[in-house]
Short mmCIF file of C-alpha atoms in Angstrom, two decimals:
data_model
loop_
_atom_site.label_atom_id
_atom_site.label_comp_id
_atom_site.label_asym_id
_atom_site.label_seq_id
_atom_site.Cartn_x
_atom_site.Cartn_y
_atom_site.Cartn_z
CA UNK A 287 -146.52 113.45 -88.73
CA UNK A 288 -145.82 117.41 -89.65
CA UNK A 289 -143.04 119.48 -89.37
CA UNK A 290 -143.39 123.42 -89.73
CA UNK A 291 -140.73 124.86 -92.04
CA UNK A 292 -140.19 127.42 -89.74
CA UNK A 293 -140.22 126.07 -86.56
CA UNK A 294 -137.59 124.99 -84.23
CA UNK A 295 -136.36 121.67 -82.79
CA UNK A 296 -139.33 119.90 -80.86
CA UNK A 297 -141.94 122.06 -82.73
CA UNK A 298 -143.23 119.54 -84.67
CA UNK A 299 -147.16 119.71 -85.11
CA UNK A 300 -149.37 116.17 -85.76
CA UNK A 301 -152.20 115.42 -88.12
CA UNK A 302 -155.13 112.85 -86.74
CA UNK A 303 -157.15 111.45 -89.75
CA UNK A 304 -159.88 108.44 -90.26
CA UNK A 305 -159.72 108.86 -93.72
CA UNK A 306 -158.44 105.19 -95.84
CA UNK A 307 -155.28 106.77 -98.05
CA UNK A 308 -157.08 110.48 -97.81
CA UNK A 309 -155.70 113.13 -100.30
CA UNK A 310 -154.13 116.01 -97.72
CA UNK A 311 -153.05 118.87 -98.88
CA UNK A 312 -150.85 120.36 -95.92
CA UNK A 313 -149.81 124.47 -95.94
CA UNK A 314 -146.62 126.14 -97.43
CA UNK A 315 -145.71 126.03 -93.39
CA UNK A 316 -145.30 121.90 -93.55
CA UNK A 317 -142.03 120.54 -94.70
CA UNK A 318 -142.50 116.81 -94.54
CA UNK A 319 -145.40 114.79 -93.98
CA UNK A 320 -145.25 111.08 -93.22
CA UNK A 321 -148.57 108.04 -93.11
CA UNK A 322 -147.81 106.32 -90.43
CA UNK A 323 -149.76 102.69 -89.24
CA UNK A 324 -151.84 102.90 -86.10
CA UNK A 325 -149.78 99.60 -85.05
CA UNK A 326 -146.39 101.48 -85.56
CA UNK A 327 -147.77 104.64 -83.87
CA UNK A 328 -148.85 102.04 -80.86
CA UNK A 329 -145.64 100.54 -80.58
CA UNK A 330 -143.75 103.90 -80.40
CA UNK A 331 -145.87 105.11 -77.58
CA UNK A 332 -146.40 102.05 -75.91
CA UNK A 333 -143.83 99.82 -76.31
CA UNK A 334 -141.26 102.39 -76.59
CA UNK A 335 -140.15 101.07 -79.93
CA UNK A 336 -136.94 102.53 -81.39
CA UNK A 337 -137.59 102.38 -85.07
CA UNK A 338 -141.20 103.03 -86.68
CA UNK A 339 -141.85 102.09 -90.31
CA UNK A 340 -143.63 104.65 -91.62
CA UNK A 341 -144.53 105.80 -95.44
CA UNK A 342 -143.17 109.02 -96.83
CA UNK A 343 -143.45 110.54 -100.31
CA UNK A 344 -144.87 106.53 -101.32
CA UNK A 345 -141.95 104.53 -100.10
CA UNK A 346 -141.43 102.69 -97.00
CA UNK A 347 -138.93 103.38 -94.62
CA UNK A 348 -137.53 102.75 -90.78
CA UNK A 349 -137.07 106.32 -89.02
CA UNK A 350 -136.03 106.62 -85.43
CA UNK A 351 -138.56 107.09 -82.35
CA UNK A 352 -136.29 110.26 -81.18
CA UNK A 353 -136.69 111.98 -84.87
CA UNK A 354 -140.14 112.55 -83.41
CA UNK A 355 -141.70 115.74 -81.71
CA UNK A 356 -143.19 113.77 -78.75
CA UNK A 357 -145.56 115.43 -75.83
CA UNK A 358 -145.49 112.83 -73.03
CA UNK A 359 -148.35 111.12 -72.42
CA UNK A 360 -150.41 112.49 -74.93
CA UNK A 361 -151.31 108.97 -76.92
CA UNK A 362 -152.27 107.27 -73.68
CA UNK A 363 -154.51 109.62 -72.22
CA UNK A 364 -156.26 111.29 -75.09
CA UNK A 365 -155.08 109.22 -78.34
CA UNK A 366 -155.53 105.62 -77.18
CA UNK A 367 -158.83 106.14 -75.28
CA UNK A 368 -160.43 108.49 -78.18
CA UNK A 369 -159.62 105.33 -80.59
CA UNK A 370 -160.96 102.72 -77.98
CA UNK A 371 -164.20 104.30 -77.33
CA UNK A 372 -164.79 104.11 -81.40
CA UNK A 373 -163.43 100.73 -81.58
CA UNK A 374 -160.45 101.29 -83.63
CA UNK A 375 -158.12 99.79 -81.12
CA UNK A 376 -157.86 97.42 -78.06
#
């Protein structure tokens, strides 16, 4: 998860990586990155979970669904069914 320094509200931007624990060094436009679980990510979308644990700066910690820059239906049509056909996810 990325968010631009200088963008507005809603403006985040995401990162997709299949790298294990991959060293990313983001531009002097991101402000905050966060890991987050494919099973947390899943349960967000999907399940419209509230709260997704997620790992910033090393620690783990709850942050709300809504704190997200979400584009409707973008994990179940092009997210889920890019990891399915690769067999990273049911």
């Amino acid at each position: 998860m990325g968010k631009r320094r200088d963008a507005g509200p809603g403006s985040g931007q995401g990162l997709f990586v299949f790298v294990p624990l991959s060293v990313f060094a983001p531009g002097e436009e991101v402000e905050e990155m966060a890991a987050v679980p494919l099973e947390q990510w899943q349960r967000k979308e999907l399940e419209d979970s509230e709260w997704v644990e997620v790992l910033r700066q090393g620690q783990r910690e709850q942050i709300r669904a809504d704190r997200w820059c979400r584009h409707p239906e973008e994990f179940p049509r092009l997210i889920l069914p890019f990891l399915r056909e690769r067999g990273l996810c049911q």
